[in-house]
Amino acid sequence: QLLGNPYHYRDMGSRTMQAELAERLPPSELYRRTGIQSLPFNTLNQLLRMQDERPWMLENARTLLMTPDLLRFFLTGEKQNEYTIASTSQCLSIETSDWDTTLFEQLGLPSHMLAPVVRPGTPGGTLRTSIQQELGVGPIEAIAIAEHDTASAMIATGGKPGVAFLSLGTWGLLGTLVERPIVSQDAFHANIANEGGVGGTWRFLRNIMGLWLLEQCRIAWRKRDIVFDHAEMVRLTDEADPLRGFFDPDDPRLIDPPDLPEAIGALAGIDPNETDAILRAVTDSLAMKSRYVLESIEHAAGIRFPGLHVLGGGSKNTSLCQAMANALGRPVWAGPAEATAIGNLLLQMRATGEIASIEEGAALVADNRSIQRFDPVDIARWQSAYETYCEQLGLAGAA
């Protein structure tokens, strides 16, 4: 039985806990131990909030499950936490890839509720008898796939280190796969995470805001009877003058404002009623921030990437992909849009013996996926604009 409903990650309550945690444990020490970037919605902050506001829930809790694992529990009755999603909680030791029970003790959190951590591809139990009967099926085995969507998306590319990727949907997760975690001071100050990957790899990445900005603008305009679909949004963006105004997509004032176009207009110096200009500002600002984060990751990892591979639904936004190529001054490869679903399926196929390796599975789908290449144009103009962007936002490292 659930003790309570989950909070939305945009709920502001955990921001207080993020600051309180920093007072109780030096952020640099927490990063060295867990390798995870500091974000208000991390599971650790949620647990501390529960400890502060509803301690009875922790006292009565038997098991802590991440959301995908909770769904699998409903299907099978098995209580496990899959590694790639558990690694994002800021509760796993980067040394052991298991729960940091010492951390729980330091913070006064109960560790008895921690379920076993299992690797992606592990059998996750058999469908409950009651569900089998309801569906008229036999005993189907559930597989604990790479439950973090970005971890699954990386499988679709073959899951090899040395490639820069941006898994782009509501959020953008930009990074690369590495063979060992990087917890240097450069990585800490750049707020780069080391999240668990498949096959002994780590996802060295940073969260940035994604297509949520465009979608929330569309919703706000719909309330004013200004209605258009995604294709129309791309057309309006292409027709608008680029590089008119910028803002930081990760500005805290954009987390959940009452009117997002108004908030963006105020930050970028653009009339919020100019829908095409707002769309263009969002597109250009996302492209600029992507370059900044990519260069931060290159600096921390000591790698120079030839370009950027955009995965997920955002790969279908041709305006944004072209803007990213322009901002980076390097090519962008876009697709497949269904990378997460493909990776999910490939891992199940490996677990059931239908393929021998992830590489074999990635080769199977390589000929069937549509990858579009975007080469940079107006490089000098975008370089100058990027330097202005960094100066306006007070970002170091414009190259």
Short mmCIF file of C-alpha atoms in Angstrom, two decimals:
data_model
loop_
_atom_site.label_atom_id
_atom_site.label_comp_id
_atom_site.label_asym_id
_atom_site.label_seq_id
_atom_site.Cartn_x
_atom_site.Cartn_y
_atom_site.Cartn_z
CA GLN A 1 0.00 0.00 0.00
CA LEU A 2 1.29 3.44 -0.93
CA LEU A 3 1.84 5.77 2.01
CA GLY A 4 1.26 8.82 -0.17
CA ASN A 5 1.25 10.18 -3.68
CA PRO A 6 4.50 11.36 -5.28
CA TYR A 7 5.23 15.06 -5.60
CA HIS A 8 5.69 16.66 -9.01
CA TYR A 9 9.34 17.51 -9.59
CA ARG A 10 8.43 21.18 -10.12
CA ASP A 11 6.99 21.37 -6.62
CA MET A 12 8.94 24.13 -4.89
CA GLY A 13 8.99 22.55 -1.42
CA SER A 14 12.19 20.59 -1.95
CA ARG A 15 14.23 23.71 -2.75
CA THR A 16 14.35 24.46 0.97
CA MET A 17 15.66 20.96 1.60
CA GLN A 18 18.38 21.40 -1.00
CA ALA A 19 19.72 24.41 0.92
CA GLU A 20 19.35 22.62 4.27
CA LEU A 21 21.22 19.57 2.97
CA ALA A 22 24.11 21.82 1.93
CA GLU A 23 24.33 23.04 5.54
CA ARG A 24 24.32 19.52 6.97
CA LEU A 25 26.78 18.00 4.50
CA PRO A 26 29.29 19.89 2.34
CA PRO A 27 28.09 19.70 -1.28
CA SER A 28 31.58 18.77 -2.47
CA GLU A 29 31.65 15.77 -0.12
CA LEU A 30 28.20 14.64 -1.23
CA TYR A 31 29.30 14.91 -4.86
CA ARG A 32 32.48 12.94 -4.19
CA ARG A 33 30.43 10.17 -2.58
CA THR A 34 27.48 9.99 -4.99
CA GLY A 35 28.72 11.69 -8.17
CA ILE A 36 25.31 13.27 -8.72
CA GLN A 37 24.55 16.89 -9.57
CA SER A 38 22.68 18.94 -7.02
CA LEU A 39 19.04 19.30 -8.08
CA PRO A 40 16.08 20.18 -5.84
CA PHE A 41 14.00 17.20 -6.95
CA ASN A 42 16.66 14.57 -6.18
CA THR A 43 15.27 11.70 -4.12
CA LEU A 44 17.56 12.58 -1.22
CA ASN A 45 15.96 16.03 -0.93
CA GLN A 46 12.50 14.46 -1.14
CA LEU A 47 13.34 12.11 1.74
CA LEU A 48 14.66 14.98 3.85
CA ARG A 49 11.49 16.92 3.16
CA MET A 50 9.45 13.93 4.30
CA GLN A 51 11.63 13.68 7.40
CA ASP A 52 10.86 17.32 8.17
CA GLU A 53 7.17 17.52 7.24
CA ARG A 54 5.80 13.98 7.56
CA PRO A 55 8.18 11.92 9.71
CA TRP A 56 5.50 9.33 10.41
CA MET A 57 5.69 8.23 6.76
CA LEU A 58 9.36 7.32 7.05
CA GLU A 59 8.73 5.61 10.38
CA ASN A 60 6.07 3.39 8.80
CA ALA A 61 7.69 2.86 5.40
CA ARG A 62 8.72 -0.70 4.57
CA THR A 63 10.21 -0.19 1.11
CA LEU A 64 11.48 2.71 -0.98
CA LEU A 65 10.86 2.18 -4.70
CA MET A 66 11.60 4.50 -7.60
CA THR A 67 8.56 5.11 -9.82
CA PRO A 68 9.43 2.55 -12.57
CA ASP A 69 10.16 -0.03 -9.89
CA LEU A 70 6.83 0.73 -8.22
CA LEU A 71 5.05 0.00 -11.49
CA ARG A 72 6.96 -3.27 -11.84
CA PHE A 73 6.02 -4.14 -8.24
CA PHE A 74 2.36 -3.63 -9.10
CA LEU A 75 2.79 -6.07 -11.99
CA THR A 76 4.91 -8.74 -10.30
CA GLY A 77 5.07 -8.22 -6.54
CA GLU A 78 8.89 -8.03 -6.69
CA LYS A 79 10.61 -5.22 -4.78
CA GLN A 80 13.79 -4.14 -6.55
CA ASN A 81 15.42 -0.85 -7.51
CA GLU A 82 17.01 -0.88 -10.93
CA TYR A 83 20.48 0.63 -11.01
CA THR A 84 20.26 3.34 -13.70
CA ILE A 85 17.25 5.05 -12.11
CA ALA A 86 18.44 4.49 -8.53
CA SER A 87 21.76 6.14 -9.37
CA THR A 88 19.96 9.45 -9.96
CA SER A 89 18.61 9.51 -6.40
CA GLN A 90 21.82 10.95 -4.88
CA CYS A 91 21.62 8.05 -2.42
CA LEU A 92 23.95 5.53 -4.12
CA SER A 93 27.65 5.24 -3.40
CA ILE A 94 29.74 5.91 -6.46
CA GLU A 95 32.30 3.42 -5.12
CA THR A 96 29.99 0.44 -4.60
CA SER A 97 27.06 1.27 -6.93
CA ASP A 98 24.84 0.35 -3.98
CA TRP A 99 22.96 2.35 -1.36
CA ASP A 100 25.17 4.59 0.77
CA THR A 101 23.80 3.45 4.13
CA THR A 102 26.39 5.56 5.95
CA LEU A 103 24.89 8.63 4.28
CA PHE A 104 21.44 7.59 5.52
CA GLU A 105 22.81 7.22 9.05
CA GLN A 106 24.47 10.65 8.91
CA LEU A 107 21.21 12.29 7.89
CA GLY A 108 19.01 10.30 10.26
CA LEU A 109 17.17 8.50 7.46
CA PRO A 110 16.05 4.88 7.88
CA SER A 111 17.98 2.40 5.74
CA HIS A 112 15.74 -0.63 6.43
CA MET A 113 13.46 0.46 3.56
CA LEU A 114 16.13 0.21 0.86
CA ALA A 115 15.31 -2.54 -1.64
CA PRO A 116 18.09 -4.45 -3.46
CA VAL A 117 19.71 -2.66 -6.40
CA VAL A 118 19.67 -4.77 -9.57
CA ARG A 119 21.44 -4.25 -12.88
CA PRO A 120 19.57 -3.52 -16.11
CA GLY A 121 18.57 -6.73 -17.82
CA THR A 122 17.87 -8.56 -14.54
CA PRO A 123 14.70 -10.70 -14.35
CA GLY A 124 12.19 -8.67 -12.38
CA GLY A 125 9.58 -11.24 -11.45
CA THR A 126 6.63 -12.95 -13.10
CA LEU A 127 3.31 -11.30 -13.82
CA ARG A 128 0.96 -11.68 -10.84
CA THR A 129 -1.54 -14.53 -11.15
CA SER A 130 -4.48 -12.14 -10.81
CA ILE A 131 -3.19 -10.06 -13.73
CA GLN A 132 -2.56 -13.18 -15.82
CA GLN A 133 -6.16 -14.23 -15.27
CA GLU A 134 -7.51 -10.77 -16.04
CA LEU A 135 -5.56 -10.58 -19.31
CA GLY A 136 -5.94 -14.23 -20.24
CA VAL A 137 -2.19 -14.78 -20.56
CA GLY A 138 0.40 -17.12 -19.09
CA PRO A 139 3.27 -16.43 -16.66
CA ILE A 140 5.11 -13.60 -18.44
CA GLU A 141 8.47 -12.62 -16.99
CA ALA A 142 9.16 -8.90 -16.45
CA ILE A 143 12.65 -7.59 -17.14
CA ALA A 144 14.23 -4.74 -15.19
CA ILE A 145 15.35 -2.75 -18.21
CA ALA A 146 17.44 0.44 -18.03
CA GLU A 147 14.64 2.30 -16.31
CA HIS A 148 16.09 5.78 -16.72
CA ASP A 149 14.91 6.82 -20.17
CA THR A 150 18.26 8.33 -21.15
CA ALA A 151 20.07 5.12 -20.20
CA SER A 152 17.73 3.19 -22.49
CA ALA A 153 18.12 5.77 -25.26
CA MET A 154 21.89 5.34 -25.21
CA ILE A 155 21.51 1.61 -25.87
CA ALA A 156 19.96 2.43 -29.24
CA THR A 157 23.21 4.10 -30.31
CA GLY A 158 25.32 1.09 -29.34
CA GLY A 159 26.18 2.53 -25.94
CA LYS A 160 29.81 3.37 -26.73
CA PRO A 161 31.91 5.96 -24.85
CA GLY A 162 33.33 8.99 -26.66
CA VAL A 163 30.09 10.16 -28.31
CA ALA A 164 28.33 13.36 -27.21
CA PHE A 165 24.58 12.91 -26.90
CA LEU A 166 21.57 15.04 -26.04
CA SER A 167 18.48 13.08 -25.04
CA LEU A 168 15.90 15.76 -25.72
CA GLY A 169 12.30 15.75 -24.56
CA THR A 170 10.66 17.68 -21.75
CA TRP A 171 14.16 17.89 -20.32
CA GLY A 172 17.47 17.78 -22.11
CA LEU A 173 20.21 15.50 -20.78
CA LEU A 174 23.49 16.31 -22.46
CA GLY A 175 26.64 14.31 -21.95
CA THR A 176 28.68 11.28 -22.90
CA LEU A 177 29.39 7.77 -21.68
CA VAL A 178 32.57 7.25 -19.68
CA GLU A 179 34.18 4.07 -18.38
CA ARG A 180 34.75 5.44 -14.87
CA PRO A 181 33.08 8.25 -12.92
CA ILE A 182 34.59 11.73 -12.95
CA VAL A 183 34.25 13.57 -9.64
CA SER A 184 36.88 16.25 -10.13
CA GLN A 185 36.52 19.84 -8.93
CA ASP A 186 35.82 20.91 -12.51
CA ALA A 187 32.97 18.42 -12.75
CA PHE A 188 31.62 19.43 -9.34
CA HIS A 189 31.63 23.15 -10.10
CA ALA A 190 29.99 22.50 -13.49
CA ASN A 191 27.28 20.47 -11.70
CA ILE A 192 27.80 17.44 -13.95
CA ALA A 193 26.31 14.11 -12.88
CA ASN A 194 27.72 10.60 -13.04
CA GLU A 195 24.61 8.49 -13.55
CA GLY A 196 24.64 4.74 -13.93
CA GLY A 197 24.71 3.32 -17.44
CA VAL A 198 24.54 -0.10 -19.07
CA GLY A 199 27.49 -2.46 -19.38
CA GLY A 200 29.70 -0.85 -16.76
CA THR A 201 29.51 2.66 -18.22
CA TRP A 202 28.56 5.94 -16.57
CA ARG A 203 26.46 8.71 -18.07
CA PHE A 204 28.54 11.85 -17.51
CA LEU A 205 25.89 14.48 -18.14
CA ARG A 206 24.04 17.56 -17.07
CA ASN A 207 20.33 18.33 -17.07
CA ILE A 208 19.19 21.35 -19.04
CA MET A 209 15.71 22.56 -19.79
CA GLY A 210 14.18 21.06 -22.90
CA LEU A 211 11.02 21.22 -24.98
CA TRP A 212 8.90 21.94 -21.90
CA LEU A 213 9.53 25.62 -22.62
CA LEU A 214 8.02 25.40 -26.09
CA GLU A 215 5.10 23.25 -24.96
CA GLN A 216 4.21 25.54 -22.06
CA CYS A 217 4.30 28.56 -24.35
CA ARG A 218 1.93 26.76 -26.70
CA ILE A 219 -0.44 26.03 -23.79
CA ALA A 220 -0.32 29.66 -22.63
CA TRP A 221 -1.10 30.95 -26.11
CA ARG A 222 -3.94 28.49 -26.50
CA LYS A 223 -5.65 30.20 -23.55
CA ARG A 224 -5.54 33.39 -25.64
CA ASP A 225 -7.06 31.54 -28.63
CA ILE A 226 -3.71 31.45 -30.42
CA VAL A 227 -3.53 27.85 -31.55
CA PHE A 228 -0.95 26.05 -33.66
CA ASP A 229 0.57 22.58 -33.82
CA HIS A 230 4.22 21.57 -33.58
CA ALA A 231 4.79 21.82 -37.33
CA GLU A 232 3.50 25.38 -37.28
CA MET A 233 5.80 26.18 -34.36
CA VAL A 234 8.79 25.02 -36.38
CA ARG A 235 7.67 27.08 -39.40
CA LEU A 236 7.22 30.23 -37.29
CA THR A 237 10.65 29.70 -35.74
CA ASP A 238 12.30 29.33 -39.15
CA GLU A 239 10.65 32.52 -40.41
CA ALA A 240 11.64 34.63 -37.39
CA ASP A 241 14.87 36.63 -37.25
CA PRO A 242 17.45 34.63 -35.27
CA LEU A 243 19.62 35.89 -32.40
CA ARG A 244 17.34 38.78 -31.35
CA GLY A 245 17.24 37.91 -27.68
CA PHE A 246 18.57 35.36 -25.21
CA PHE A 247 17.89 34.03 -21.75
CA ASP A 248 19.07 31.17 -19.56
CA PRO A 249 16.65 28.24 -20.10
CA ASP A 250 17.53 27.04 -16.59
CA ASP A 251 16.69 30.35 -14.89
CA PRO A 252 14.78 29.53 -11.66
CA ARG A 253 12.16 32.12 -12.64
CA LEU A 254 11.08 29.79 -15.46
CA ILE A 255 10.41 26.72 -13.31
CA ASP A 256 6.67 27.29 -13.07
CA PRO A 257 5.66 30.90 -13.79
CA PRO A 258 1.97 31.83 -14.19
CA ASP A 259 2.61 32.91 -17.81
CA LEU A 260 5.72 31.51 -19.47
CA PRO A 261 5.75 33.74 -22.60
CA GLU A 262 5.55 36.78 -20.30
CA ALA A 263 8.45 35.48 -18.21
CA ILE A 264 10.58 34.68 -21.26
CA GLY A 265 9.78 38.04 -22.86
CA ALA A 266 10.92 39.85 -19.73
CA LEU A 267 14.22 37.94 -19.62
CA ALA A 268 14.95 38.17 -23.36
CA GLY A 269 13.69 41.74 -23.91
CA ILE A 270 11.04 40.61 -26.39
CA ASP A 271 7.33 41.45 -26.59
CA PRO A 272 5.59 38.28 -25.32
CA ASN A 273 2.83 38.82 -27.89
CA GLU A 274 5.33 38.23 -30.71
CA THR A 275 4.87 34.48 -30.79
CA ASP A 276 7.43 33.91 -33.53
CA ALA A 277 10.07 35.97 -31.70
CA ILE A 278 9.45 34.11 -28.43
CA LEU A 279 9.75 30.76 -30.22
CA ARG A 280 12.98 31.91 -31.83
CA ALA A 281 14.38 33.12 -28.52
CA VAL A 282 13.61 29.77 -26.89
CA THR A 283 15.24 27.89 -29.77
CA ASP A 284 18.37 30.04 -29.87
CA SER A 285 18.75 30.06 -26.07
CA LEU A 286 18.47 26.26 -25.87
CA ALA A 287 21.11 26.00 -28.60
CA MET A 288 23.46 28.39 -26.79
CA LYS A 289 23.02 26.64 -23.44
CA SER A 290 23.68 23.29 -25.12
CA ARG A 291 27.02 24.58 -26.39
CA TYR A 292 27.94 25.92 -22.97
CA VAL A 293 27.15 22.61 -21.26
CA LEU A 294 28.88 20.56 -23.96
CA GLU A 295 32.06 22.59 -23.58
CA SER A 296 31.87 22.24 -19.79
CA ILE A 297 31.68 18.47 -20.19
CA GLU A 298 34.55 18.46 -22.68
CA HIS A 299 36.68 20.44 -20.24
CA ALA A 300 35.88 18.19 -17.28
CA ALA A 301 36.32 14.94 -19.24
CA GLY A 302 39.29 16.01 -21.35
CA ILE A 303 37.48 15.11 -24.57
CA ARG A 304 36.81 17.02 -27.79
CA PHE A 305 33.67 15.82 -29.58
CA PRO A 306 33.27 16.08 -33.37
CA GLY A 307 29.59 16.95 -33.00
CA LEU A 308 26.41 16.21 -31.08
CA HIS A 309 23.92 13.34 -31.43
CA VAL A 310 20.35 14.40 -30.56
CA LEU A 311 18.03 11.59 -29.50
CA GLY A 312 14.36 11.43 -28.60
CA GLY A 313 11.36 13.52 -29.57
CA GLY A 314 13.40 16.70 -29.77
CA SER A 315 15.33 15.26 -32.71
CA LYS A 316 12.24 15.98 -34.85
CA ASN A 317 12.49 19.73 -34.20
CA THR A 318 14.54 20.70 -37.24
CA SER A 319 14.75 24.38 -36.25
CA LEU A 320 16.34 23.51 -32.92
CA CYS A 321 18.74 20.95 -34.41
CA GLN A 322 19.95 23.49 -36.97
CA ALA A 323 20.33 26.17 -34.30
CA MET A 324 22.41 23.76 -32.21
CA ALA A 325 24.68 23.01 -35.16
CA ASN A 326 25.09 26.75 -35.75
CA ALA A 327 25.82 27.48 -32.09
CA LEU A 328 28.27 24.58 -31.75
CA GLY A 329 29.99 25.22 -35.06
CA ARG A 330 29.88 21.43 -35.49
CA PRO A 331 27.49 18.96 -37.08
CA VAL A 332 24.43 17.66 -35.28
CA TRP A 333 23.01 14.21 -35.98
CA ALA A 334 19.33 13.86 -35.12
CA GLY A 335 17.45 10.63 -34.42
CA PRO A 336 16.08 8.18 -33.75
CA ALA A 337 13.11 9.84 -32.09
CA GLU A 338 12.14 6.48 -30.55
CA ALA A 339 15.59 5.83 -29.04
CA THR A 340 14.27 5.10 -25.54
CA ALA A 341 11.74 2.53 -26.76
CA ILE A 342 14.36 0.91 -29.00
CA GLY A 343 16.85 0.65 -26.13
CA ASN A 344 14.18 -0.82 -23.87
CA LEU A 345 13.38 -3.53 -26.42
CA LEU A 346 17.03 -4.34 -27.16
CA LEU A 347 17.80 -4.87 -23.49
CA GLN A 348 14.83 -7.22 -23.14
CA MET A 349 16.00 -9.11 -26.23
CA ARG A 350 19.46 -9.51 -24.73
CA ALA A 351 18.02 -10.64 -21.41
CA THR A 352 15.91 -13.32 -23.11
CA GLY A 353 18.75 -14.50 -25.37
CA GLU A 354 17.31 -13.27 -28.67
CA ILE A 355 20.47 -11.24 -29.27
CA ALA A 356 23.94 -11.84 -27.87
CA SER A 357 24.91 -8.24 -27.16
CA ILE A 358 23.75 -4.64 -27.22
CA GLU A 359 26.09 -4.00 -30.15
CA GLU A 360 24.37 -6.73 -32.16
CA GLY A 361 20.99 -5.21 -31.38
CA ALA A 362 22.09 -1.71 -32.31
CA ALA A 363 23.37 -3.04 -35.64
CA LEU A 364 19.99 -4.68 -36.28
CA VAL A 365 18.16 -1.38 -36.11
CA ALA A 366 20.87 0.80 -37.66
CA ASP A 367 19.56 0.41 -41.19
CA ASN A 368 15.99 1.13 -40.14
CA ARG A 369 16.45 4.36 -38.22
CA SER A 370 16.39 7.74 -39.84
CA ILE A 371 19.37 9.89 -38.89
CA GLN A 372 19.40 13.45 -40.24
CA ARG A 373 22.57 15.54 -40.33
CA PHE A 374 22.61 19.30 -39.75
CA ASP A 375 25.78 21.20 -40.67
CA PRO A 376 26.51 24.64 -39.20
CA VAL A 377 25.93 27.83 -41.18
CA ASP A 378 26.76 31.49 -40.37
CA ILE A 379 29.45 30.25 -37.98
CA ALA A 380 31.07 33.65 -37.39
CA ARG A 381 27.73 35.31 -36.61
CA TRP A 382 26.74 32.58 -34.17
CA GLN A 383 30.17 32.63 -32.54
CA SER A 384 29.82 36.35 -31.88
CA ALA A 385 26.29 35.81 -30.55
CA TYR A 386 27.52 33.04 -28.25
CA GLU A 387 30.13 35.34 -26.75
CA THR A 388 27.42 37.94 -26.16
CA TYR A 389 25.19 35.26 -24.63
CA CYS A 390 27.90 34.22 -22.16
CA GLU A 391 28.64 37.83 -21.25
CA GLN A 392 24.97 38.68 -20.68
CA LEU A 393 24.41 35.64 -18.48
CA GLY A 394 27.73 35.90 -16.65
CA LEU A 395 28.89 32.51 -17.91
CA ALA A 396 32.61 31.83 -18.03
CA GLY A 397 34.30 30.00 -20.83
CA ALA A 398 33.01 31.44 -24.11
CA ALA A 399 35.33 29.92 -26.69
#
